[in-house]
Short mmCIF file of C-alpha atoms in Angstrom, two decimals:
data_model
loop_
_atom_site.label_atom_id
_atom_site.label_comp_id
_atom_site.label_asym_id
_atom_site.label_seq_id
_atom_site.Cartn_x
_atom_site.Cartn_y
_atom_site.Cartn_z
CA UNK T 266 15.71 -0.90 -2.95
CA UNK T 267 18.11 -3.61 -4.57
CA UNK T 268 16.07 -5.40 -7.65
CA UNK T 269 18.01 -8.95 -8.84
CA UNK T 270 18.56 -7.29 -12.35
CA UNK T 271 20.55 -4.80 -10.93
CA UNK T 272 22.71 -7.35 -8.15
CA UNK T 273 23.20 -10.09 -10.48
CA UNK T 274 25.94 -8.11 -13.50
CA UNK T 275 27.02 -6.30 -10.30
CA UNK T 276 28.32 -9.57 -8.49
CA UNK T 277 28.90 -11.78 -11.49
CA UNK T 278 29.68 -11.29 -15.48
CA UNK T 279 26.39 -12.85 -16.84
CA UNK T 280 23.81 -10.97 -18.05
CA UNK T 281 20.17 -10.94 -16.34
CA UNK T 282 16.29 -11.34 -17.29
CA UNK T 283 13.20 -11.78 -15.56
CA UNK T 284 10.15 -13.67 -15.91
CA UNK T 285 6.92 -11.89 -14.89
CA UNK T 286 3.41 -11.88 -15.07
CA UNK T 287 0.26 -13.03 -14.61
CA UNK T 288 1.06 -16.91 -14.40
CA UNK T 289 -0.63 -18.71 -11.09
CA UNK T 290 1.57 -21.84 -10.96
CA UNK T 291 -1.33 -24.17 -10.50
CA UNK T 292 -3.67 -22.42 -13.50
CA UNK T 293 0.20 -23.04 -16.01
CA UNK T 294 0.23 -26.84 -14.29
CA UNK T 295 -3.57 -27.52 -15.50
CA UNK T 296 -1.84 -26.40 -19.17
CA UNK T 297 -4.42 -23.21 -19.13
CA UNK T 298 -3.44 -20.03 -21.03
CA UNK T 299 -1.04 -17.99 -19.22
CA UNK T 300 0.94 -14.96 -19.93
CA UNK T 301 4.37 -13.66 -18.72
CA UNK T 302 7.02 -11.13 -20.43
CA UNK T 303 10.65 -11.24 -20.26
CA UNK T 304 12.52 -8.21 -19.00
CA UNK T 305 16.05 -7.92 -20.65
CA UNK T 306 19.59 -5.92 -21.30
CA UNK T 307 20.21 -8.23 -24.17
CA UNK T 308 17.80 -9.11 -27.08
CA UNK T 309 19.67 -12.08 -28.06
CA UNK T 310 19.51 -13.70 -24.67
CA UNK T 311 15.97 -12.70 -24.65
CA UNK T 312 14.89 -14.33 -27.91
CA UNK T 313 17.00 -17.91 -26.45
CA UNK T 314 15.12 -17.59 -23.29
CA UNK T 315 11.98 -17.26 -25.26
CA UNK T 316 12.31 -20.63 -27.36
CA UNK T 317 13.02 -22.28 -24.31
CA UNK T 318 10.02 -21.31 -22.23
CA UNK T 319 7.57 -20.46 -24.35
CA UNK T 320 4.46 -23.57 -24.98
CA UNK T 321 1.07 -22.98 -26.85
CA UNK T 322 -0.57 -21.96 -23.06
CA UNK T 323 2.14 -20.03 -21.75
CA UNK T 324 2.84 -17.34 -23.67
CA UNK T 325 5.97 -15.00 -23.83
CA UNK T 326 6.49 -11.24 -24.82
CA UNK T 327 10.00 -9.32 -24.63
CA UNK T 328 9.96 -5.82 -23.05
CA UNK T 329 13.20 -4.31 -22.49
CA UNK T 330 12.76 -2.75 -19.03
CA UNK T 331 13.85 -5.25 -16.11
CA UNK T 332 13.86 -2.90 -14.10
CA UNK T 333 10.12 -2.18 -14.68
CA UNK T 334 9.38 -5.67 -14.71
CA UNK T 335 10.26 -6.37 -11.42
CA UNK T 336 8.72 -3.53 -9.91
CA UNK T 337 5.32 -4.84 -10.66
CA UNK T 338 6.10 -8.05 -9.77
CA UNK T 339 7.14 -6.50 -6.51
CA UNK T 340 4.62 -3.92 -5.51
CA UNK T 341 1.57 -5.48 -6.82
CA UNK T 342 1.47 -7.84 -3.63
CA UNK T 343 1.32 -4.96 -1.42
CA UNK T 344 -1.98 -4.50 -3.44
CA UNK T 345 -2.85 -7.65 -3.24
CA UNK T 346 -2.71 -7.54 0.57
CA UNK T 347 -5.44 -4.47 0.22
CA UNK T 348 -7.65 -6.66 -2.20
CA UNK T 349 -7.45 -9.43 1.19
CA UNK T 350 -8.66 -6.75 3.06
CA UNK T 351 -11.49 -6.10 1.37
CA UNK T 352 -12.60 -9.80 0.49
CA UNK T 353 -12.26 -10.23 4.78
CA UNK T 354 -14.42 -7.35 5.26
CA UNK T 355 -16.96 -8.93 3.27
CA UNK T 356 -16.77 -5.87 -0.12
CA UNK T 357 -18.02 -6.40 -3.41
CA UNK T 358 -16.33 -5.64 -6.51
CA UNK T 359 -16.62 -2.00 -6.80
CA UNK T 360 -14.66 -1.59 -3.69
CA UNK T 361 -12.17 -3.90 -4.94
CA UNK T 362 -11.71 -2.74 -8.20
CA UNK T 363 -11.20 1.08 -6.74
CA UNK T 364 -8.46 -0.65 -4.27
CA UNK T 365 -6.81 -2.15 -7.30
CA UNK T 366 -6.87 0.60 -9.19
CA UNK T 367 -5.51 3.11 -6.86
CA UNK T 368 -3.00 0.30 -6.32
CA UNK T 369 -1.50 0.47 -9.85
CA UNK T 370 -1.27 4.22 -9.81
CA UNK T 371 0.64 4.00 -7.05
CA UNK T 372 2.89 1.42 -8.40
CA UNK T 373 3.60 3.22 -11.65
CA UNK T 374 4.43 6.50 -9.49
CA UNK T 375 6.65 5.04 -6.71
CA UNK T 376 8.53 2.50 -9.75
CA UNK T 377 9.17 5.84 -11.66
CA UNK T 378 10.33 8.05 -8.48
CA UNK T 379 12.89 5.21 -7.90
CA UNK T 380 14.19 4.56 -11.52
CA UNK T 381 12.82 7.16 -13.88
CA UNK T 382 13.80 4.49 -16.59
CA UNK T 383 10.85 2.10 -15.89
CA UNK T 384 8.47 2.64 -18.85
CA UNK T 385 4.48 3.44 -18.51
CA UNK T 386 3.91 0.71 -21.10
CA UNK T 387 5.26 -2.02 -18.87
CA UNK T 388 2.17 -1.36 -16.36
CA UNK T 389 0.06 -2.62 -19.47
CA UNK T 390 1.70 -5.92 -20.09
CA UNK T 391 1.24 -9.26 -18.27
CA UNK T 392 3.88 -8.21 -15.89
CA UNK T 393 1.58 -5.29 -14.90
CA UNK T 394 -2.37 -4.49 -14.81
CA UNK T 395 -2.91 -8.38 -15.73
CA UNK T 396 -0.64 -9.89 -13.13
CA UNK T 397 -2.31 -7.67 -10.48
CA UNK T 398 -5.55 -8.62 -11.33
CA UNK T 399 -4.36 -12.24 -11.19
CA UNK T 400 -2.77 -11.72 -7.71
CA UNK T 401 -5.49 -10.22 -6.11
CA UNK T 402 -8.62 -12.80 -7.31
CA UNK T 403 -6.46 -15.74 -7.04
CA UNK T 404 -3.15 -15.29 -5.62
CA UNK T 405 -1.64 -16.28 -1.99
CA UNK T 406 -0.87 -12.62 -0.35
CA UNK T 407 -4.94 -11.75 -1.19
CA UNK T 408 -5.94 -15.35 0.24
CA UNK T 409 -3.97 -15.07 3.49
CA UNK T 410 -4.73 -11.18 4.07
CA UNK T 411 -8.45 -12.63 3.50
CA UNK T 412 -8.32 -14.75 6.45
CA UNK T 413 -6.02 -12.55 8.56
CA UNK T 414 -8.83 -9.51 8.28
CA UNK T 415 -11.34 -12.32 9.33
CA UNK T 416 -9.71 -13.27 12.01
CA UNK T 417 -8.91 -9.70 13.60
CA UNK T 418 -12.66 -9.12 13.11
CA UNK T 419 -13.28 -11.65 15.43
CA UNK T 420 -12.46 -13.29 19.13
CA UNK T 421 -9.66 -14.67 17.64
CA UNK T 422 -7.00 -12.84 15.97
CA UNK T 423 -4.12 -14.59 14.08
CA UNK T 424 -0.63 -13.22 13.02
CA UNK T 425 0.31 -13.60 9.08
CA UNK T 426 3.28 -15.83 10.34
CA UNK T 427 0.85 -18.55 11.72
CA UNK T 428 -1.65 -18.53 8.58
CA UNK T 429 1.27 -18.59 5.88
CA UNK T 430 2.02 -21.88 7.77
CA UNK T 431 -1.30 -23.17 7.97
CA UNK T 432 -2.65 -21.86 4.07
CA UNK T 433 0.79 -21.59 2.19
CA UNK T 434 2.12 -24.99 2.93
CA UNK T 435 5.69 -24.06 2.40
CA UNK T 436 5.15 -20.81 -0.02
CA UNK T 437 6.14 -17.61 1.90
CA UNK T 438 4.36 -14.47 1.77
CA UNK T 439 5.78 -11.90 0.06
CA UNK T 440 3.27 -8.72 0.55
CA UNK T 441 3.62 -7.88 4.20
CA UNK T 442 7.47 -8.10 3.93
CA UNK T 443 7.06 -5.66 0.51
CA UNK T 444 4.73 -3.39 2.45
CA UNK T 445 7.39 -3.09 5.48
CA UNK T 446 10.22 -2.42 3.02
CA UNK T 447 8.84 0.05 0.98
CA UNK T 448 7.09 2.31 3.92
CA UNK T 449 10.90 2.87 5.16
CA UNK T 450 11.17 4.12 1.84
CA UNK T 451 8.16 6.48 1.79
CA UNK T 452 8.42 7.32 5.19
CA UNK T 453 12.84 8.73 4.73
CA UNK T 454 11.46 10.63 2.40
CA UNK T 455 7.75 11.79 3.62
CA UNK T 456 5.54 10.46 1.05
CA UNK T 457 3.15 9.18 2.93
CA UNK T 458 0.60 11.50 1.07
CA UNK T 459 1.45 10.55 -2.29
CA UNK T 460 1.15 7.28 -1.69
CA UNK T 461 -2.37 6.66 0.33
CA UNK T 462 -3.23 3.26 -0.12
CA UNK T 463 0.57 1.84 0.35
CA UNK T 464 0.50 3.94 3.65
CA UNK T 465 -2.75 2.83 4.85
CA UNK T 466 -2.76 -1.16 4.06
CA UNK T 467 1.14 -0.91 6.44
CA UNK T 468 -0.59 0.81 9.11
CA UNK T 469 -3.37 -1.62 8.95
CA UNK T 470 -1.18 -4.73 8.79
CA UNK T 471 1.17 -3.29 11.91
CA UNK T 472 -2.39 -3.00 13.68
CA UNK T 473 -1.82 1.28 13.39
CA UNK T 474 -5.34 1.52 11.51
CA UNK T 475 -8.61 -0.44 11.26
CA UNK T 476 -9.06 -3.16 8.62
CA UNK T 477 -11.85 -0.90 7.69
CA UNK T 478 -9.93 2.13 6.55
CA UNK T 479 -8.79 0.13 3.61
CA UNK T 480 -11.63 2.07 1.74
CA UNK T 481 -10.39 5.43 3.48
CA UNK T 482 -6.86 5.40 2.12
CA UNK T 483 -6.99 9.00 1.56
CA UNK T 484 -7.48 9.86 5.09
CA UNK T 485 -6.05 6.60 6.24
CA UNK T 486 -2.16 8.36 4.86
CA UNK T 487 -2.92 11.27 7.01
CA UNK T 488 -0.28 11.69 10.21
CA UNK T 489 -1.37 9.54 13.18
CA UNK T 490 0.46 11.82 16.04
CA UNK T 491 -2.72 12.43 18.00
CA UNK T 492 -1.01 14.46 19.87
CA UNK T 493 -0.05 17.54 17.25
CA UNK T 494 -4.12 17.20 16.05
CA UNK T 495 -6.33 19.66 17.46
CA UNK T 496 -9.92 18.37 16.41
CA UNK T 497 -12.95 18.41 18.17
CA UNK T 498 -13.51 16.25 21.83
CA UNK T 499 -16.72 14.68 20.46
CA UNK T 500 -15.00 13.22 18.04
CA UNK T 501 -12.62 11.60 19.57
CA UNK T 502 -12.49 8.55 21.97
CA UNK T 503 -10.01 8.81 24.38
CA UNK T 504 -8.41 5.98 26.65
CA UNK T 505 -5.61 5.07 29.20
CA UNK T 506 -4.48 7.44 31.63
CA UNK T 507 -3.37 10.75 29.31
CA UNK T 508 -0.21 12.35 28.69
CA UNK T 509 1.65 11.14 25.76
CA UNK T 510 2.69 7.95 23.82
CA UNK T 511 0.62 4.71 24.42
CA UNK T 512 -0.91 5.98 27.84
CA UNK T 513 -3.34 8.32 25.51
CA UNK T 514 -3.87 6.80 22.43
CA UNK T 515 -6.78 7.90 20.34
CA UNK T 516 -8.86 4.29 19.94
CA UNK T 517 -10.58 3.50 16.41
CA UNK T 518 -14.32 2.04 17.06
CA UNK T 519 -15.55 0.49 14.03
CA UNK T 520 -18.57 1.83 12.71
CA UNK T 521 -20.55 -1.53 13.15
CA UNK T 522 -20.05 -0.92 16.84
CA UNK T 523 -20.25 2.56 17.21
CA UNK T 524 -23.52 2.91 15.29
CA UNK T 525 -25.42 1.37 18.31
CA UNK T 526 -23.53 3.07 21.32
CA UNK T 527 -21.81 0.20 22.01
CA UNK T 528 -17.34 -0.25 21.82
CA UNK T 529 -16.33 -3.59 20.70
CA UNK T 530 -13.45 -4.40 23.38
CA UNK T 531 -11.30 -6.62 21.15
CA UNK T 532 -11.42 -4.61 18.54
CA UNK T 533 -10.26 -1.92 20.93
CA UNK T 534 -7.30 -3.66 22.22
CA UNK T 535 -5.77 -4.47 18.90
CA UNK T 536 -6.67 -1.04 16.98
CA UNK T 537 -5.77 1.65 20.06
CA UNK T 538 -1.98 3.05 19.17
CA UNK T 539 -2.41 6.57 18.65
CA UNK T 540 -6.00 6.58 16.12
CA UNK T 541 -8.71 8.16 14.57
CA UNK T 542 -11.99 7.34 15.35
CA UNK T 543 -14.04 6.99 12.39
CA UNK T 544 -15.89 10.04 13.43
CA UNK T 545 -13.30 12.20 13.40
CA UNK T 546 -11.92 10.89 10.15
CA UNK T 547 -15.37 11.83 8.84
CA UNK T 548 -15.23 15.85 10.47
CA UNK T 549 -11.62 16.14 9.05
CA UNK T 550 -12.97 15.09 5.31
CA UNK T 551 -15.79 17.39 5.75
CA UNK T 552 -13.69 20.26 6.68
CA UNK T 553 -11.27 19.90 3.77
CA UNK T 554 -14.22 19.38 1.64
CA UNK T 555 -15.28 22.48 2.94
CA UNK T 556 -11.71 24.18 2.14
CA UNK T 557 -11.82 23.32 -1.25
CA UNK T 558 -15.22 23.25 -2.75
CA UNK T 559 -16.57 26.78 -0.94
CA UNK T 560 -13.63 28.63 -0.33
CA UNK T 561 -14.53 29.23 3.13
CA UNK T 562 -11.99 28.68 5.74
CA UNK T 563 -13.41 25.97 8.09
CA UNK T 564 -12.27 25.84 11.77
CA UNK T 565 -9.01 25.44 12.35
CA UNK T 566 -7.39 21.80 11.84
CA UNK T 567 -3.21 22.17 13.10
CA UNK T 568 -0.89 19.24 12.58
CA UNK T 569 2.23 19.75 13.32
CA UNK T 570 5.01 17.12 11.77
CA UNK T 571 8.98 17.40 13.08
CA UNK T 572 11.25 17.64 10.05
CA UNK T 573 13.46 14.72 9.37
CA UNK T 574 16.41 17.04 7.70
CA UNK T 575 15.87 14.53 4.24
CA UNK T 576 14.48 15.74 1.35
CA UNK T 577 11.48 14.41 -0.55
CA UNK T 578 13.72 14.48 -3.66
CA UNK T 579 12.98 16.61 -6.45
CA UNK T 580 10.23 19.10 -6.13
CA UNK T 581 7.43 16.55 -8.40
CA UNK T 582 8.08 14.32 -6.04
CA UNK T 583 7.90 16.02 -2.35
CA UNK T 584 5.17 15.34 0.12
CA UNK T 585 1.71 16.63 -1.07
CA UNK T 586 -0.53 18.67 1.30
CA UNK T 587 -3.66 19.80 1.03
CA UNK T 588 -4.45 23.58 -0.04
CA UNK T 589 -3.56 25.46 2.95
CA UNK T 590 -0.57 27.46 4.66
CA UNK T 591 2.36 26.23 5.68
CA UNK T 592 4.30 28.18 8.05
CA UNK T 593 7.76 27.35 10.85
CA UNK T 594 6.38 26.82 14.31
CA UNK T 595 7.96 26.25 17.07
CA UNK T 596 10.18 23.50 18.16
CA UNK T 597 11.19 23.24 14.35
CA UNK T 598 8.32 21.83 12.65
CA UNK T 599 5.37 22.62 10.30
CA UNK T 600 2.41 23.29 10.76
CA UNK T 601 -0.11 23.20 7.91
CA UNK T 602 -3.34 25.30 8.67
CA UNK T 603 -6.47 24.17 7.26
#
């Protein structure tokens, strides 16, 4: 993951700051109070930059950690993208604000696995907690994920490329592309788990997961291979003809449809590579619950995951599993016992 502070001295001799925070371009245009913070390498360039930039409604602060800077700037719109979600499915605030806050853990841990330099303070300034909640009341990425959830809710699905035409008018939408970039990241190095709600908002925007699982990020990061999961037949809802890959892909019913017996067929269609109903989600929380609250060893959950050969880097930052044993099976993979 290349960040411009790093590029720019790499490629040229000048030195390089950023601008970030929470500073919607119309809200700065209507001359309302704004914040941002420069990230430098030099505090004399800084302090120029300041002067130059700095009116009595836009305000400046100096941080010295680019690197940190950028990273929220980056990551919150994969948050943002989550706060969509939950506007389209018609939430209130509490969901939102446990979205956004699980959102900036995650972007404080992932910034710090990548460059250990990048500060905790900087998640406190404008570039951080106050720029995401800027981005995800009033920014583009939440506005277009908004309508995107709507329309896969309904008869008539759209694709993010089509809406950032129709609602951006020539902006470009930077969370989807974020969210891509950064899963290759967690995924090389099987993170998946310690990063839930990164995890689940990709697998939702790749049409992998539900819209509604944006709630259920912690079982929404959990391994989609339905064939390594051994759970119970009545909770799962099988279709196509068996055997494996697409031909016997576990289908997600929403729970609006499956309350009254009945399977919303569009939904199906666009939400039927290799999930979890909702059900089953449900009977896997219960079991861990189970696990780790009584001490009692519930029936037996296997999933079985192929190793990739890379490691998860150090050993704070390797995949987390839930309490259970881990033990080689065959075909060289592991297989965690619940």
């Amino acid at each position: 993951l290349q960040l411009i502070p790093q590029m720019f001295p790499r490629h040229t001799s000048m030195d390089c700051a950023v601008l970030m925070g929470a500073n919607i371009a119309a809200d700065i245009g209507k001359e309302e109070l704004s914040e941002a913070v420069i990230g430098f390498t030099n505090p004399d360039h800084a302090r120029i930059l300041k002067r130059l930039i700095e009116r009595p409604y836009f305000r400046i602060s100096l941080i010295a950690d680019p690197v940190g800077a950028e990273m929220c700037g980056t990551l919150k719109n994969i948050v943002a993208v989550a706060a969509g979600i939950v506007d389209g499915l018609g939430l209130g605030p509490n969901s939102k604000a446990a979205v956004m806050r699980q959102g900036l853990s995650e972007m404080r841990r992932f910034a710090k696995s990548l460059y250990p330099s990048v500060r905790d303070g900087t998640f406190l300034e404008s570039c951080g907690v106050a720029d995401l909640i800027a981005t995800c009341y009033g920014g583009r990425n939440r506005a277009v994920s908004e309508a995107w959830t709507k329309a896969q809710l309904s008869d008539r699905p759209r694709s993010f490329e089509s809406l950032e035409t129709e609602l951006l008018k020539g902006q470009k939408l930077q969370g989807v592309l974020t969210s891509s970039e950064v899963q290759e990241i967690i995924h090389a190095n099987e993170w998946e788990e310690d990063y839930p709600l990164f995890t689940t908002v990709n697998r939702i925007i790749t049409g992998r997961l539900h819209p509604e699982m944006v709630t259920r990020f912690e079982l929404g990061c959990l391994p989609l291979d339905a064939t390594s999961a051994e759970v119970d037949d009545q909770d799962l809802t099988h279709h196509g003809g068996g055997g494996g890959g697409g031909n016997g892909a576990l289908t997600y019913i929403p729970s609006s449809s499956a309350s009254n017996g009945k399977k919303d067929d569009g939904a199906k269609s666009r939400f039927s590579n290799h999930q979890l109903t909702l059900a089953s989600l449900k009977s896997l929380q219960k079991r861990m619950d189970s696990h780790s609250h009584d001490h009692v060893p519930p029936k037996r959950f296997v999933m079985s995951r192929k190793q990739s050969g890379r490691g998860g880097g150090d050993g704070e930052r390797g995949v987390h599993r839930v309490s259970g044993e881990v033990r080689k099976g065959a075909g060289n993979t592991e297989v965690s016992e619940w």
